[in-house]
Amino acid sequence: MTKNYIAGEWLSATEASANVNPSNTNDVVGEYARASVAEAERAIAAAYDAFPAWSRSSIQQRHDILKAVGDEILARKEELGRLLSREEGKTLPEGIGEVTRAAQIFLFFSGECLRMAGEKVPSVRPLIDVEITREPVGVVGLITPWNFPIAIPAWKIAPALAYGNTVVFKPADLVPGSAHALSEIIIRAGVPAGVFNLVMGRGSVVGEAMLQSPKVSAISFTGSVPTGRKVAQTCITADPMKKVQLEMGGKNPMVVLDDADLKVAVECAVNSAFFSTGQRCTASSRLIVTEGIHDRFVAAMQERMQGLVIDDALKAGTHIGPVVDQSQLDQDLKYIRIGQEEGAKLVAGGELLKRETPGFYLAPALFTEVSNQMRVAREEIFGPVATVTRARDYDEALELANDTPFGLSSGICTTSLKYANHFKRNAEAGMVMVNLPTAGVDYHVPFGGRKSSSYGPREQGRYAQEFYTTVKTAYTFDGNGPYVPKTKGSE
Ligand code: NAD
């Protein structure tokens, strides 16, 4: 059984969970330790004790560690990509791509260690200097979902360590393999005991212990809206209160206007609705298409979808791997039924597929005649299921795009600069894409959304420092003798 890493040691647990390959349920990737509350608390205590020294560690040391992590991930991207695809079900090129991105994130933050800066500004009062600096927050608890088993941990762990915090990392129960491999690399890179801890296990056990502990100063969470809401409530009612950052669900629209390049629109839609099995928070699950192109777009989508190869994630030539597990598959099938009951028309896919090995294979589903009030258009399905909604014109398309409780990513396909610019300014989303899939982002710029998709500061790029640091404003009187205010009320 693979172990948890707590206080500088690999420790076995009394419980384990089987990590099953969704492309072949006879293939068990491994048995992974499941931590108890006591083990989680031990990890938190170790991170707490390690914080004073690590928060004062040299930026050179932090740079060197993060650089070593990035270099090793990159050197082993094929092997790690294979492990990721085997446990999560995204295709091998997607798995290798995600691993590469994780490496780039570590390399980016290794550079950020050397670029920490503060400000020195004049005071409004004479002979006083004001310095504004950033300090680490303390012990940060990192809770991650299953759909990006290495990139999301990377974009939380790298900035947390870069800015001098200590870490307790709880990966999703479904994908401990990539988390474990990443942790081995971080430890090999020379991170001191207690600075980084891996506690695999259940959210209701390990995650909850992190939320309850007064030694944890901040929680960065990525996952579903209901869990995120609970995490936030616990953090802000805790004593002392915890800093909290949430990245949650999406119901991302992609608008296709009459003047769009049809080929571009179809590629954007197929990529962002169905690749990675539709299991991306930035997936376009709502395609909003204006009258003049609607029928041609639907026909082109049906044709393009016939050419998609849905098979074992590790097989060469597979475009779309299996759904991650039985319960996600049940959810996808439930929504396909709901769509039909609501009166939407299933024009492609939606059926279970048999392949050489037993796995959770689902043909990507496309619904037409969908109103924006239907549940399939409002609730996050998180599978390869997309809906097409007709819009009269651009104005109605924009209104429909924004009519959602979510606000992560929003896209438009058009050849009109006027509409593209108007959409960029008026889409109620954290990220806007023009003639690009709604999923697929750079690693050096902020990532996040609005409304129920995100809460708290942005992740990634330089903006990550907002969450992983706290600002201090220091005043110094540099005249002679103790400072005596000259006029009453000036202090
Ligand atoms: P989830 O909410 O079920 O779980 C996320 C994490 O929270 C897991 O590690 C889980 O063990 C943990 N958890 C569960 N209960 C907890 C509790 N009571 N206390 C503390 N932690 C707890 O989400 P999931 O099914 O793993 O992931 C899919 C969801 O993640 C989708 O909604 C998707 O949109 C979202 N997601 C969002 C982003 C983003 O950046 N916005 C990125 C990827 C995934």
Short mmCIF file of N, CA, C and O in Angstrom, two decimals, residues 123-126 128 475 483-491:
data_model
loop_
_atom_site.label_atom_id
_atom_site.label_comp_id
_atom_site.label_asym_id
_atom_site.label_seq_id
_atom_site.Cartn_x
_atom_site.Cartn_y
_atom_site.Cartn_z
N SER A 123 5.10 58.76 3.63
CA SER A 123 3.92 58.93 4.48
C SER A 123 3.30 60.29 4.20
O SER A 123 3.97 61.18 3.67
N VAL A 124 2.05 60.45 4.57
CA VAL A 124 1.45 61.78 4.47
C VAL A 124 1.95 62.66 5.62
O VAL A 124 1.75 63.87 5.63
N ARG A 125 2.64 62.03 6.60
CA ARG A 125 3.20 62.78 7.72
C ARG A 125 4.71 62.94 7.52
O ARG A 125 5.33 62.07 6.90
N PRO A 126 5.29 63.99 8.03
CA PRO A 126 6.72 64.22 7.81
C PRO A 126 7.58 63.18 8.52
O PRO A 126 7.20 62.65 9.56
N ILE A 128 8.37 60.16 8.12
CA ILE A 128 7.90 58.77 8.33
C ILE A 128 7.94 58.05 6.98
O ILE A 128 7.62 58.64 5.95
N TYR A 475 5.19 51.31 9.40
CA TYR A 475 5.51 52.75 9.46
C TYR A 475 6.79 52.93 10.27
O TYR A 475 6.92 52.36 11.35
N TYR A 483 8.89 60.01 18.02
CA TYR A 483 7.98 60.80 17.17
C TYR A 483 6.89 61.45 18.02
O TYR A 483 6.24 60.79 18.81
N VAL A 484 6.76 62.74 17.84
CA VAL A 484 5.68 63.43 18.55
C VAL A 484 4.81 64.09 17.49
O VAL A 484 5.29 64.93 16.72
N PRO A 485 3.57 63.71 17.41
CA PRO A 485 2.73 64.35 16.40
C PRO A 485 2.67 65.86 16.62
O PRO A 485 2.57 66.32 17.75
N LYS A 486 2.79 66.61 15.50
CA LYS A 486 2.87 68.08 15.61
C LYS A 486 1.51 68.70 15.89
O LYS A 486 1.38 69.63 16.64
N THR A 487 0.50 68.11 15.21
CA THR A 487 -0.83 68.71 15.41
C THR A 487 -1.78 67.65 15.90
O THR A 487 -1.67 66.47 15.54
N LYS A 488 -2.68 68.07 16.71
CA LYS A 488 -3.66 67.15 17.28
C LYS A 488 -4.47 66.49 16.14
O LYS A 488 -4.83 67.17 15.18
N GLY A 489 -4.68 65.20 16.26
CA GLY A 489 -5.53 64.53 15.26
C GLY A 489 -4.81 64.13 13.99
O GLY A 489 -5.43 63.64 13.06
N SER A 490 -3.47 64.35 13.94
CA SER A 490 -2.77 63.97 12.70
C SER A 490 -2.39 62.50 12.69
O SER A 490 -1.99 61.98 11.66
N GLU A 491 -2.47 61.79 13.85
CA GLU A 491 -2.08 60.40 13.82
C GLU A 491 -3.22 59.51 13.33
O GLU A 491 -4.35 59.94 13.25
#
